[in-house]
PDB file of C-alpha atoms in Angstrom:
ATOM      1  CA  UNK A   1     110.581  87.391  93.496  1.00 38.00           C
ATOM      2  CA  UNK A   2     111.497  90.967  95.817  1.00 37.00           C
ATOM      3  CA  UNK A   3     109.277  91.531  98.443  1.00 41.00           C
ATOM      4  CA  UNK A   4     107.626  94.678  98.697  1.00 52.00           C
ATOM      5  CA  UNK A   5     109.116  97.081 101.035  1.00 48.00           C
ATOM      6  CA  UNK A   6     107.144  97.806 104.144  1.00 50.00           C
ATOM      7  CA  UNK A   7     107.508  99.442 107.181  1.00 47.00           C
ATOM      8  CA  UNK A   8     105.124 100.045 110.446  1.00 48.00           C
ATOM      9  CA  UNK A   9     104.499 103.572 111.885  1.00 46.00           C
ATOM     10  CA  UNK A  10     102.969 103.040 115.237  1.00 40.00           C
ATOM     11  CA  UNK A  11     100.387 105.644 116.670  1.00 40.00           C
ATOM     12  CA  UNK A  12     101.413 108.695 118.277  1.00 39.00           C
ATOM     13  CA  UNK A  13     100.315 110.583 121.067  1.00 37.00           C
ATOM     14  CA  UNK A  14     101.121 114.143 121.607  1.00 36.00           C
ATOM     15  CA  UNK A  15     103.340 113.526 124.777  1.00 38.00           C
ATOM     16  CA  UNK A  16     106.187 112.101 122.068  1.00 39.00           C
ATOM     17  CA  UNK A  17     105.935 115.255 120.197  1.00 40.00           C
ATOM     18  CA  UNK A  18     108.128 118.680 120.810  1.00 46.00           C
ATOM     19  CA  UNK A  19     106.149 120.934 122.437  1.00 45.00           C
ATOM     20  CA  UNK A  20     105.805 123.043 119.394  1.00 43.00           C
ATOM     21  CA  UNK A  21     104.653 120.941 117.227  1.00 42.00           C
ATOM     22  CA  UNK A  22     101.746 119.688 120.034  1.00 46.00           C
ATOM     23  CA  UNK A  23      99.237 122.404 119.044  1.00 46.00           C
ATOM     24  CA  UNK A  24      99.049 121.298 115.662  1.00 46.00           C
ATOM     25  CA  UNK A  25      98.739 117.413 116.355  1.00 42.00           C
ATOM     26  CA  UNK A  26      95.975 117.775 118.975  1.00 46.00           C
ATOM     27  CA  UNK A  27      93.781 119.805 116.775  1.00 49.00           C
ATOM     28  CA  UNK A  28      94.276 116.956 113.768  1.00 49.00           C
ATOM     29  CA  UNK A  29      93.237 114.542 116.914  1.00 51.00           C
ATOM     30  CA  UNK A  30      90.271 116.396 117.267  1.00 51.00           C
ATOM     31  CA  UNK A  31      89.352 116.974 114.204  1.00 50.00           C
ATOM     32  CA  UNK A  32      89.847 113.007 113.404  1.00 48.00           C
ATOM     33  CA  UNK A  33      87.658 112.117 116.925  1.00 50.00           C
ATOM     34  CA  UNK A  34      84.865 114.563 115.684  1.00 50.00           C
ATOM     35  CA  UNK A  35      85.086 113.111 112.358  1.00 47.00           C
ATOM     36  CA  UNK A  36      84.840 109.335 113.613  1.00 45.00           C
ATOM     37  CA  UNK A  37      82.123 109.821 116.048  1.00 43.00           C
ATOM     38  CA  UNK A  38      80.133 111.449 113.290  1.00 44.00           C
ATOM     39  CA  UNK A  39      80.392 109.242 110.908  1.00 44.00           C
ATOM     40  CA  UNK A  40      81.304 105.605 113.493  1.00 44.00           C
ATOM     41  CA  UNK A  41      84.008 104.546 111.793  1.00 47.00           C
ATOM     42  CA  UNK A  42      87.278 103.345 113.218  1.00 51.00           C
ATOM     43  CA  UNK A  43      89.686 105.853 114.296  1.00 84.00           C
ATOM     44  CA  UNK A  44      92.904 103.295 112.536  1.00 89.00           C
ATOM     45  CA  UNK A  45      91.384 104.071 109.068  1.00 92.00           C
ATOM     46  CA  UNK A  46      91.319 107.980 110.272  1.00 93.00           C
ATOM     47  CA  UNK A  47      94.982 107.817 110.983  1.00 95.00           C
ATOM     48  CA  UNK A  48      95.628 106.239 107.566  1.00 96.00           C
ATOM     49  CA  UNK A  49      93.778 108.797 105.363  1.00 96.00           C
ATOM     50  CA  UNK A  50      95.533 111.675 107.038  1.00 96.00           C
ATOM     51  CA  UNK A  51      99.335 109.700 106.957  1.00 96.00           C
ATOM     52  CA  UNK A  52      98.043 109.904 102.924  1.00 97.00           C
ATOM     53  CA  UNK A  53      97.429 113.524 102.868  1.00 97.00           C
ATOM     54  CA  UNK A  54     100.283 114.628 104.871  1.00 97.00           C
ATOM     55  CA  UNK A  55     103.255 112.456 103.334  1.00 96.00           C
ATOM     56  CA  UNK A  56     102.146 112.258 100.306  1.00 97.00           C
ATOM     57  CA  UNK A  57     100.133 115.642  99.059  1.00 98.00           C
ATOM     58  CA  UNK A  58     102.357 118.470  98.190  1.00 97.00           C
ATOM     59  CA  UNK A  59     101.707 122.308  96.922  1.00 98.00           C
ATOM     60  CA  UNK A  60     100.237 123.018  93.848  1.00 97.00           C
ATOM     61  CA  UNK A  61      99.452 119.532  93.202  1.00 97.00           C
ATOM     62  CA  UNK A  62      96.714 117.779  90.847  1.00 97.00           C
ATOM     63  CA  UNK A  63      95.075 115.197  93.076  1.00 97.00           C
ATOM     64  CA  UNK A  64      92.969 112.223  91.789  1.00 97.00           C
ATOM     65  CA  UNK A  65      90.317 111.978  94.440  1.00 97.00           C
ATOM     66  CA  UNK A  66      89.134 108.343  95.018  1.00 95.00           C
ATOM     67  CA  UNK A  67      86.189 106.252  96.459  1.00 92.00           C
ATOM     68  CA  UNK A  68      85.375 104.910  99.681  1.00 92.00           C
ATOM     69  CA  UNK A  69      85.546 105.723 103.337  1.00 93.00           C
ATOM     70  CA  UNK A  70      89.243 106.238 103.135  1.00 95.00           C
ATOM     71  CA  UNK A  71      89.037 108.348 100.463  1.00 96.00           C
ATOM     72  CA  UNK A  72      86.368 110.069 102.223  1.00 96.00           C
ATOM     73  CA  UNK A  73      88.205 110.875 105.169  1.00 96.00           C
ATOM     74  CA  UNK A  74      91.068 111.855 103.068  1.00 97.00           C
ATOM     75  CA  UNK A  75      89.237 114.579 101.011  1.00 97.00           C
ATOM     76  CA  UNK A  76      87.665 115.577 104.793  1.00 97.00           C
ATOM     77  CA  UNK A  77      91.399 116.172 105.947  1.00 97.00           C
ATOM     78  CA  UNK A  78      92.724 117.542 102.927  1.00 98.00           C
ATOM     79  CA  UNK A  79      90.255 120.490 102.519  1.00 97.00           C
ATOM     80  CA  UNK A  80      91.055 121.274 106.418  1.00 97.00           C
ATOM     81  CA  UNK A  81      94.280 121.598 105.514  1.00 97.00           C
ATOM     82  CA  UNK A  82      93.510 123.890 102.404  1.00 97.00           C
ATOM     83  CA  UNK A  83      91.476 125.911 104.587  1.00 96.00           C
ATOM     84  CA  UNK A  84      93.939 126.264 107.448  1.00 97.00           C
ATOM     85  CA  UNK A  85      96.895 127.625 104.711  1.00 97.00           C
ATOM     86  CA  UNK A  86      99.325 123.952 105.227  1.00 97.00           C
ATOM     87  CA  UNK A  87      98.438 123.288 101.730  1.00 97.00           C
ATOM     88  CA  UNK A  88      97.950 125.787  98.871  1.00 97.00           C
ATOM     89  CA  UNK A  89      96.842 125.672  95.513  1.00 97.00           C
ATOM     90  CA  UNK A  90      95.545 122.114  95.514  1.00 97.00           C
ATOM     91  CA  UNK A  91      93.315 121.092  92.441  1.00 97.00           C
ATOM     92  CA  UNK A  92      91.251 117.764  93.174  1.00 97.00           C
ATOM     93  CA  UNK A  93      89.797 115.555  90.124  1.00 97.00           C
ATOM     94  CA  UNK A  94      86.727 113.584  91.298  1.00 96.00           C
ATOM     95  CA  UNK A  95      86.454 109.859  90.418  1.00 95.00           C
ATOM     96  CA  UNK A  96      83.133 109.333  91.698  1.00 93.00           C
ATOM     97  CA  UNK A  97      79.635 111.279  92.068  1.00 92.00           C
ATOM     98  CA  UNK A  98      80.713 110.658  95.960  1.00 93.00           C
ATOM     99  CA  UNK A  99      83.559 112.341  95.885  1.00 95.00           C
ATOM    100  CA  UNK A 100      82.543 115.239  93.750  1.00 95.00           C
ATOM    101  CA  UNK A 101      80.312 115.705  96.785  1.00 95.00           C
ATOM    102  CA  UNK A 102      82.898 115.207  99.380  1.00 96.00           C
ATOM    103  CA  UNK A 103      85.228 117.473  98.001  1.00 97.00           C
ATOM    104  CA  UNK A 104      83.216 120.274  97.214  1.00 97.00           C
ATOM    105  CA  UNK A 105      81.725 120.386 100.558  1.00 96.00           C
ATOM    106  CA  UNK A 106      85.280 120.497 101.969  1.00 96.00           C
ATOM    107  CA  UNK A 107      86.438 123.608  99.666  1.00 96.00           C
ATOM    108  CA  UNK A 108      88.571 121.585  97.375  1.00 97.00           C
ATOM    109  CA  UNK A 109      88.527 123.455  93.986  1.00 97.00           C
ATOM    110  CA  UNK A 110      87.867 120.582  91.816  1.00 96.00           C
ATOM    111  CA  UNK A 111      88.163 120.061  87.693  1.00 95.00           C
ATOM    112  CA  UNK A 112      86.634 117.122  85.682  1.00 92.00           C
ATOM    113  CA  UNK A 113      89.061 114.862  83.959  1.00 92.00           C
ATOM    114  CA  UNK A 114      90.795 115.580  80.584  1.00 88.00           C
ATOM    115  CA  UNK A 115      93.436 113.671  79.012  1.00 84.00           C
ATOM    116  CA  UNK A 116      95.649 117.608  79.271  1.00 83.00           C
ATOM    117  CA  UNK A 117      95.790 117.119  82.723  1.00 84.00           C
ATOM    118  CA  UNK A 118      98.945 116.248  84.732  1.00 93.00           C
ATOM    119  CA  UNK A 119      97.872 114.087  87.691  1.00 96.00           C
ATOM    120  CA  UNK A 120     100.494 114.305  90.284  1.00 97.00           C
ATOM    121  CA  UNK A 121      99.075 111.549  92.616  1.00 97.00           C
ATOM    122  CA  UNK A 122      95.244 109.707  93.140  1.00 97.00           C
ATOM    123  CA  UNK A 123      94.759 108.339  96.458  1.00 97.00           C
ATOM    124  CA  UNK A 124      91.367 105.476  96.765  1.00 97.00           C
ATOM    125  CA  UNK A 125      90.105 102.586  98.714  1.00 95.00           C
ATOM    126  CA  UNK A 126      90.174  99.252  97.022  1.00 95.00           C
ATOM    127  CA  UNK A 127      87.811  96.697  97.458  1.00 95.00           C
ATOM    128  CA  UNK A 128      90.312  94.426  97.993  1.00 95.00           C
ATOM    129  CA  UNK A 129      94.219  93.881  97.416  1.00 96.00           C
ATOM    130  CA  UNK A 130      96.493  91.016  96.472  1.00 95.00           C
ATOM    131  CA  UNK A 131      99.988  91.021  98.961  1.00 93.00           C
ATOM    132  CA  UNK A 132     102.375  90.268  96.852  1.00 91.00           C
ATOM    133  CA  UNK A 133     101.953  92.389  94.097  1.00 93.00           C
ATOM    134  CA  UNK A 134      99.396  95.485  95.217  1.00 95.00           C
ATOM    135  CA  UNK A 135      97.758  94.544  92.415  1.00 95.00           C
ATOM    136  CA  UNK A 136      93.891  95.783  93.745  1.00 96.00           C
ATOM    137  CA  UNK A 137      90.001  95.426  92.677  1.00 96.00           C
ATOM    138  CA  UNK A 138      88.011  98.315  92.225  1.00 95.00           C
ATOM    139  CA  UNK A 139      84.141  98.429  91.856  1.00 92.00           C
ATOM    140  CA  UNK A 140      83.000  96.023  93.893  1.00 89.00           C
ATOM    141  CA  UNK A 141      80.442  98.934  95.036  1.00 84.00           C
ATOM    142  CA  UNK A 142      76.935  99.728  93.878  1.00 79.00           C
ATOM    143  CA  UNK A 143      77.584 102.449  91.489  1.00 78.00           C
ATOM    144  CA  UNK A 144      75.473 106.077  91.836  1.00 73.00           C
ATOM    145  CA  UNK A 145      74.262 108.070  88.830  1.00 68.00           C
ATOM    146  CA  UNK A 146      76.992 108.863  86.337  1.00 76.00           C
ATOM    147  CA  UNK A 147      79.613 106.686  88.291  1.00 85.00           C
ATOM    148  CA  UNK A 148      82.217 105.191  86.045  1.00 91.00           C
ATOM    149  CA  UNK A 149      84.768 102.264  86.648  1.00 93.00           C
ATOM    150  CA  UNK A 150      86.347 103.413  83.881  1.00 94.00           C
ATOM    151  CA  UNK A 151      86.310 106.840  84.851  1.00 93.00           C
ATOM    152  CA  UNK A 152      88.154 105.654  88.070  1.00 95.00           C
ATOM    153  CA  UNK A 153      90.205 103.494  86.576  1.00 95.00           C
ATOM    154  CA  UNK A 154      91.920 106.006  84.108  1.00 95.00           C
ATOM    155  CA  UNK A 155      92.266 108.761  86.424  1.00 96.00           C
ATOM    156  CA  UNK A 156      93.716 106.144  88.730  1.00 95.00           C
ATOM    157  CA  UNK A 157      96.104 105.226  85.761  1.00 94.00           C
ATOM    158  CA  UNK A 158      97.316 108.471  84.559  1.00 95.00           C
ATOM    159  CA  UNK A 159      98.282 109.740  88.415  1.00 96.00           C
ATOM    160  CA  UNK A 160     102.294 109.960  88.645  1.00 95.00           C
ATOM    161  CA  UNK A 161     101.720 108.460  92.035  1.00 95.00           C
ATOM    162  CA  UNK A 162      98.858 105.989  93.669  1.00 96.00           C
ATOM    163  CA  UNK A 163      97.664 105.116  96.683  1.00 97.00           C
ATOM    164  CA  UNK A 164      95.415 102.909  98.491  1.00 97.00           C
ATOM    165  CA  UNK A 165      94.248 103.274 101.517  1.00 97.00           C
ATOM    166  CA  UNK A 166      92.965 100.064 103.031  1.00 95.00           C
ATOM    167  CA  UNK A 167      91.628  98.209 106.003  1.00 95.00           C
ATOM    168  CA  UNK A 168      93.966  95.680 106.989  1.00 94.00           C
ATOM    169  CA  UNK A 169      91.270  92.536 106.722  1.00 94.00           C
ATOM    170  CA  UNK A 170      90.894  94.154 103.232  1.00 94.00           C
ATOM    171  CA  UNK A 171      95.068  92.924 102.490  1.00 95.00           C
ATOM    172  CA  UNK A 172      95.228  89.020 101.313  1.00 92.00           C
ATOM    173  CA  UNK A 173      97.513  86.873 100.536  1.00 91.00           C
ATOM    174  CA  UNK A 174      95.075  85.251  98.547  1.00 89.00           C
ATOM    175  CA  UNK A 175      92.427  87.080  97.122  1.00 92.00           C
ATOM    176  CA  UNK A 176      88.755  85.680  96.560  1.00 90.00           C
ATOM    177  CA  UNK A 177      85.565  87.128  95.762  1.00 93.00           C
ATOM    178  CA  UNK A 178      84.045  89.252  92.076  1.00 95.00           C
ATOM    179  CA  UNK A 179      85.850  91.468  89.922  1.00 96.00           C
ATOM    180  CA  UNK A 180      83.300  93.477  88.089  1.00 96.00           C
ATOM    181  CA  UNK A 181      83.901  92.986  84.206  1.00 97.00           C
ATOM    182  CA  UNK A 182      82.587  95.470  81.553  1.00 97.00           C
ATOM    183  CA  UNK A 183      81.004  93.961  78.715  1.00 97.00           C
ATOM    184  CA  UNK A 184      80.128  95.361  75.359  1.00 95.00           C
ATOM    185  CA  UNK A 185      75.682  95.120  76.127  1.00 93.00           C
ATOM    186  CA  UNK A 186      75.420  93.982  72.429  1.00 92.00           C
ATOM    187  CA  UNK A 187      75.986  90.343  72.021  1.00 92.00           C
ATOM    188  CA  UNK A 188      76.769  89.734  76.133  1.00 95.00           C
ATOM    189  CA  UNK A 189      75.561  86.808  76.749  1.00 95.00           C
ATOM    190  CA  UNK A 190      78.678  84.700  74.367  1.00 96.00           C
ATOM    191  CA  UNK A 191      80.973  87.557  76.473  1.00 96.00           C
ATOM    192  CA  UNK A 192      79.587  85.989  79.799  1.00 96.00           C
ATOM    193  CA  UNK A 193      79.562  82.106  77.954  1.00 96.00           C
ATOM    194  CA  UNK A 194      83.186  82.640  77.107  1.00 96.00           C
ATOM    195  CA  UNK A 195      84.785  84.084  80.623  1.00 96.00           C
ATOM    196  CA  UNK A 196      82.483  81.470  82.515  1.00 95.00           C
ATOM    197  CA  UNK A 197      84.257  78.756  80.178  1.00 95.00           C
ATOM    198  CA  UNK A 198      87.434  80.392  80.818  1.00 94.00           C
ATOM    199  CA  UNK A 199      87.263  80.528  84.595  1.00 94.00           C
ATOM    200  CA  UNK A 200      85.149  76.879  84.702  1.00 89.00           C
ATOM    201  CA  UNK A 201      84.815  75.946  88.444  1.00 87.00           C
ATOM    202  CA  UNK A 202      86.912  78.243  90.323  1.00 92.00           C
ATOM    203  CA  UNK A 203      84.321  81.544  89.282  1.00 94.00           C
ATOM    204  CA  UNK A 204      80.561  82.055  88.515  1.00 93.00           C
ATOM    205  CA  UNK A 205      79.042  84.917  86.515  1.00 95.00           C
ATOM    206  CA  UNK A 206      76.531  86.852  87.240  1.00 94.00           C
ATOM    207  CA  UNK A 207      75.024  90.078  85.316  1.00 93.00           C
ATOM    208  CA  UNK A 208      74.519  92.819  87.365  1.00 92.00           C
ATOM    209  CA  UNK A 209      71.112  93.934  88.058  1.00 91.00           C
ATOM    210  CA  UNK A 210      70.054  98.291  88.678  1.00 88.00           C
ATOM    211  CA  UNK A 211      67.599  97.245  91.234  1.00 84.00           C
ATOM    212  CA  UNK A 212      66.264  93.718  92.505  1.00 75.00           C
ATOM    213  CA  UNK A 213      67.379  90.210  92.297  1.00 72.00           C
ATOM    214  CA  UNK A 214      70.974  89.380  91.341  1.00 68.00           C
ATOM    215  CA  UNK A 215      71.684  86.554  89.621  1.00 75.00           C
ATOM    216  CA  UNK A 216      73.078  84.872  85.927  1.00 84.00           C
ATOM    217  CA  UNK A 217      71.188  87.242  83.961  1.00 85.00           C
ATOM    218  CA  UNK A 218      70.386  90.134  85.935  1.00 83.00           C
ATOM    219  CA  UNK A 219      66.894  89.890  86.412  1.00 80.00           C
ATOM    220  CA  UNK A 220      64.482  92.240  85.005  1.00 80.00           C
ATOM    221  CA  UNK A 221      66.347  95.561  84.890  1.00 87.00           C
ATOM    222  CA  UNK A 222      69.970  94.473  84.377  1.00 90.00           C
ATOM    223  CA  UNK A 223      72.281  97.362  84.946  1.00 90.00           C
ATOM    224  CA  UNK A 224      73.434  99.611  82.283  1.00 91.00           C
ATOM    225  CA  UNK A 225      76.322 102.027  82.789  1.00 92.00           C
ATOM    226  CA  UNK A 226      76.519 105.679  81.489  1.00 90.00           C
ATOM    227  CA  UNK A 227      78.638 104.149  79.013  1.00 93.00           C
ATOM    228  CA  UNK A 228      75.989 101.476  77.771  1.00 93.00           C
ATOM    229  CA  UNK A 229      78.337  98.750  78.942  1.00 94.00           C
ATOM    230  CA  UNK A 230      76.887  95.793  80.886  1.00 94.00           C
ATOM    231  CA  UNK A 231      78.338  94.659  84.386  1.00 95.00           C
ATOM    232  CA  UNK A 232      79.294  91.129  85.029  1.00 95.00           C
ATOM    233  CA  UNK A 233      80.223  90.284  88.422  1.00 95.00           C
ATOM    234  CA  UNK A 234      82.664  87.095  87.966  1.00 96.00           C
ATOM    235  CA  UNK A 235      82.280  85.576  91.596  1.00 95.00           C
ATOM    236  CA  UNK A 236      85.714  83.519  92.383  1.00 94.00           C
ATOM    237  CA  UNK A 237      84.516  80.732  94.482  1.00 90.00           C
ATOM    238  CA  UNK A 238      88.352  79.381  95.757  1.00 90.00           C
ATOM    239  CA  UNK A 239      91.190  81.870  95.839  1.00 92.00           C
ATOM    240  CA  UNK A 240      92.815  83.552  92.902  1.00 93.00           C
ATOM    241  CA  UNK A 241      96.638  82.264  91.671  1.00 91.00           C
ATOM    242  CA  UNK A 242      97.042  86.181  90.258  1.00 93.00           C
ATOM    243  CA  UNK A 243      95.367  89.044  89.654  1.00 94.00           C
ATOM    244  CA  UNK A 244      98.115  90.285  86.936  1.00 94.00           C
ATOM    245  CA  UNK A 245      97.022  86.773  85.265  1.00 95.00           C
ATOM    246  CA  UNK A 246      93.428  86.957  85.735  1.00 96.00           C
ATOM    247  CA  UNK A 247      93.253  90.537  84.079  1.00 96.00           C
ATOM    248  CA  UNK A 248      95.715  89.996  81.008  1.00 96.00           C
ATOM    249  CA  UNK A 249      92.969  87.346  80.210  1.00 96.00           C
ATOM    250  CA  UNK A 250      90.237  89.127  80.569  1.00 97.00           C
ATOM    251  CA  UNK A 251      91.896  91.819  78.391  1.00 96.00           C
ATOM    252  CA  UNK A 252      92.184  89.359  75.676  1.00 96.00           C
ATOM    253  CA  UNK A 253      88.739  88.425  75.521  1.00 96.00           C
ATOM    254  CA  UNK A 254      86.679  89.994  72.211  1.00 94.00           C
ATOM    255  CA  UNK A 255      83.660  92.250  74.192  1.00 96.00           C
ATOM    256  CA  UNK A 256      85.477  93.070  77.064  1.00 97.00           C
ATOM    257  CA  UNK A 257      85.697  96.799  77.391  1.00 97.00           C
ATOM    258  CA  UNK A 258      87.069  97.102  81.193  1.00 96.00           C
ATOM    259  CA  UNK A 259      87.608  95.471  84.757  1.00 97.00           C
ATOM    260  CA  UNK A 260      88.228  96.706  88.157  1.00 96.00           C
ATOM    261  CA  UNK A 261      91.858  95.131  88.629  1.00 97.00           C
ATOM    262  CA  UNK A 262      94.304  97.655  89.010  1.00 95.00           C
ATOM    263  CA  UNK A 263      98.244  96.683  88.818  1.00 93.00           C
ATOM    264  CA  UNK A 264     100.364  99.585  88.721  1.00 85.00           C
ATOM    265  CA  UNK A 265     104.252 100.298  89.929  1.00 80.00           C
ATOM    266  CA  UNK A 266     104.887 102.699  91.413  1.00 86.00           C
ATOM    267  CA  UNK A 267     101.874 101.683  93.855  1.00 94.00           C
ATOM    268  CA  UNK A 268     101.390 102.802  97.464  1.00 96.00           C
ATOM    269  CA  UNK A 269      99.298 100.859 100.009  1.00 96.00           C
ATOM    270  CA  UNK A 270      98.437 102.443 103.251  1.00 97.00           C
ATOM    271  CA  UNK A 271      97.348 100.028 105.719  1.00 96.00           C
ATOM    272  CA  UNK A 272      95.579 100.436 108.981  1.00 94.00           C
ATOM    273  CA  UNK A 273      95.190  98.380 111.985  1.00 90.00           C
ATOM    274  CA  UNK A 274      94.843  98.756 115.522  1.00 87.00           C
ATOM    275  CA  UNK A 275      98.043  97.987 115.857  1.00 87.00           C
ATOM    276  CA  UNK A 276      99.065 101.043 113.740  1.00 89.00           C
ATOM    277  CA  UNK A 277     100.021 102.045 110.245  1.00 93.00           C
ATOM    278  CA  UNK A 278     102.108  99.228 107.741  1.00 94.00           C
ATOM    279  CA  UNK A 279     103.144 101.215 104.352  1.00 95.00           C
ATOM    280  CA  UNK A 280     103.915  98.922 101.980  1.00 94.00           C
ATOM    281  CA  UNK A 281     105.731  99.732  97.994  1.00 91.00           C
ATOM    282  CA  UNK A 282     105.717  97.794  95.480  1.00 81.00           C
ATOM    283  CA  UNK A 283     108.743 100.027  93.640  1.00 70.00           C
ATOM    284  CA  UNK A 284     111.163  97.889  94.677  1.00 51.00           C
ATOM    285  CA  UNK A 285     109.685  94.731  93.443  1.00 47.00           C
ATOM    286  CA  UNK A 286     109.850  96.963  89.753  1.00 40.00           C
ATOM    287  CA  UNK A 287     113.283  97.811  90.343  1.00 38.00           C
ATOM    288  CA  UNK A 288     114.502  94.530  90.798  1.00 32.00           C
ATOM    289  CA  UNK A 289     112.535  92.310  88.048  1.00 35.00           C
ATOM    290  CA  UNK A 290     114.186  95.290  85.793  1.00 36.00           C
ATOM    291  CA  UNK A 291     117.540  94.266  86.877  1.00 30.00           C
TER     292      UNK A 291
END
């Protein structure tokens, strides 16, 4: 199997830059430091979000506006860059209450999602990310008010161009830990029966709860999404083979309406580390299995 292509970008510092381009680096410096101290997060993940925004985001583009930190950041350093005149005519479409928030506190005109729109690119933070494949897990996260993992997912899906921008502890080899499964609420408990039959000894499933104790049947007040779907966190106890495999099969189980594993080519993954930046694309890995 092709390896993905990857490349490092180490950190700058304004003494390698020409003079005239100086001015315009230290201010994004600043802007990042602010930013960080403000909200104590490491400055790596800073560099990342705004690598995404300026490589990536173009004029007149339809942007799919992720979760997360990253995304976060990104959104931060995108509407600077609206409001400073280096971008123009930028259109954002939230995934998230979060980043609804985000964006519209940072100027972004925003739209809500319709199956007309074009997405040129969607840029997000995933939970956590297989190596080999980019093939990622989304909604690991406590979701707020009218969240949606399928709402993510799709706009995710239907951008021309994604990106994740990710921690490197966050970037396995192997990958371990839940993917959050969306279940059909009626009849749920054979749904749950059948993937923990499925997945015997290497997973456990648990029902998500809205508040208070977690566990097989999600206590008292087990979540229900805007949808009326049901949450079931399948907890992988040793690491996974495949994601690609573990989703087709839980796309060919009867009651299963979603999950948060994301494959897609082309796919983008932004890494930081203190070490510096490590893009990594999966499009070669599509252009040679279609050889």
């Amino acid at each position: 199997m092709a390896m993905a292509m990857t490349w490092a970008t180490p950190f700058l510092s304004s003494s390698t830059l020409p003079t005239q381009k100086q001015a315009h680096f230290t201010s994004s410096r600043k802007f990042l430091q602010r930013f960080a101290t403000r909200c104590s997060l490491p400055d790596d993940l800073f560099l990342a979000a705004k690598h995404a925004v300026d490589s990536y985001v173009k004029n007149g583009m339809v942007i799919g506006l992720g979760s997360g930190n990253a995304s976060t950041l990104a959104i931060q350093y995108l509407g600077q860059q609206l409001r400073a005149g280096a971008l123009k005519d930028v259109t954002g479409i939230p995934t998230c209450v979060g980043s609804a928030s985000e964006a519209a506190k940072a100027g972004i005109p925003l739209e809500q999602y319709d199956d007309s729109y074009k997405i040129d690119l969607a840029f997000d933070e995933a939970d956590i990310m297989e190596e080999e494949t980019l093939a990622a897990i989304v909604g690991r996260r406590k979701l707020q008010g009218d969240d949606s993992i399928i709402k993510e997912k799709t706009i995710l899906e239907a951008a021309d161009q994604l990106i994740f921008i990710i921690k490197e502890k966050k970037f396995k080899g192997s990958v371990e830990g839940s993917i959050p499964v969306l279940i059909k609420s009626v009849n749920w408990l054979e749904t749950a029966e059948e993937i923990d039959d499925l997945f015997l000894g290497d997973a456990e499933v648990w029902r998500r709860p809205a508040i208070g104790y977690a566990g097989p049947l999600g206590g008292d007040f087990p979540l229900v999404t805007k949808e009326g779907h049901n949450i079931l966190d399948v907890i992988f106890t040793s690491p996974i083979e495949s994601l690609v495999e573990v989703a087709k099969t839980l796309d060919q189980i009867d009651g299963v309406v979603e999950h948060g594993v994301i494959f897609r080519n082309p796919c983008t993954a932004i890494i930081a580390s203190e070490n510096g930046l490590q893009i990594v694309d999966n499009t070669i890995q599509m252009e040679s299995s279609n050889l």
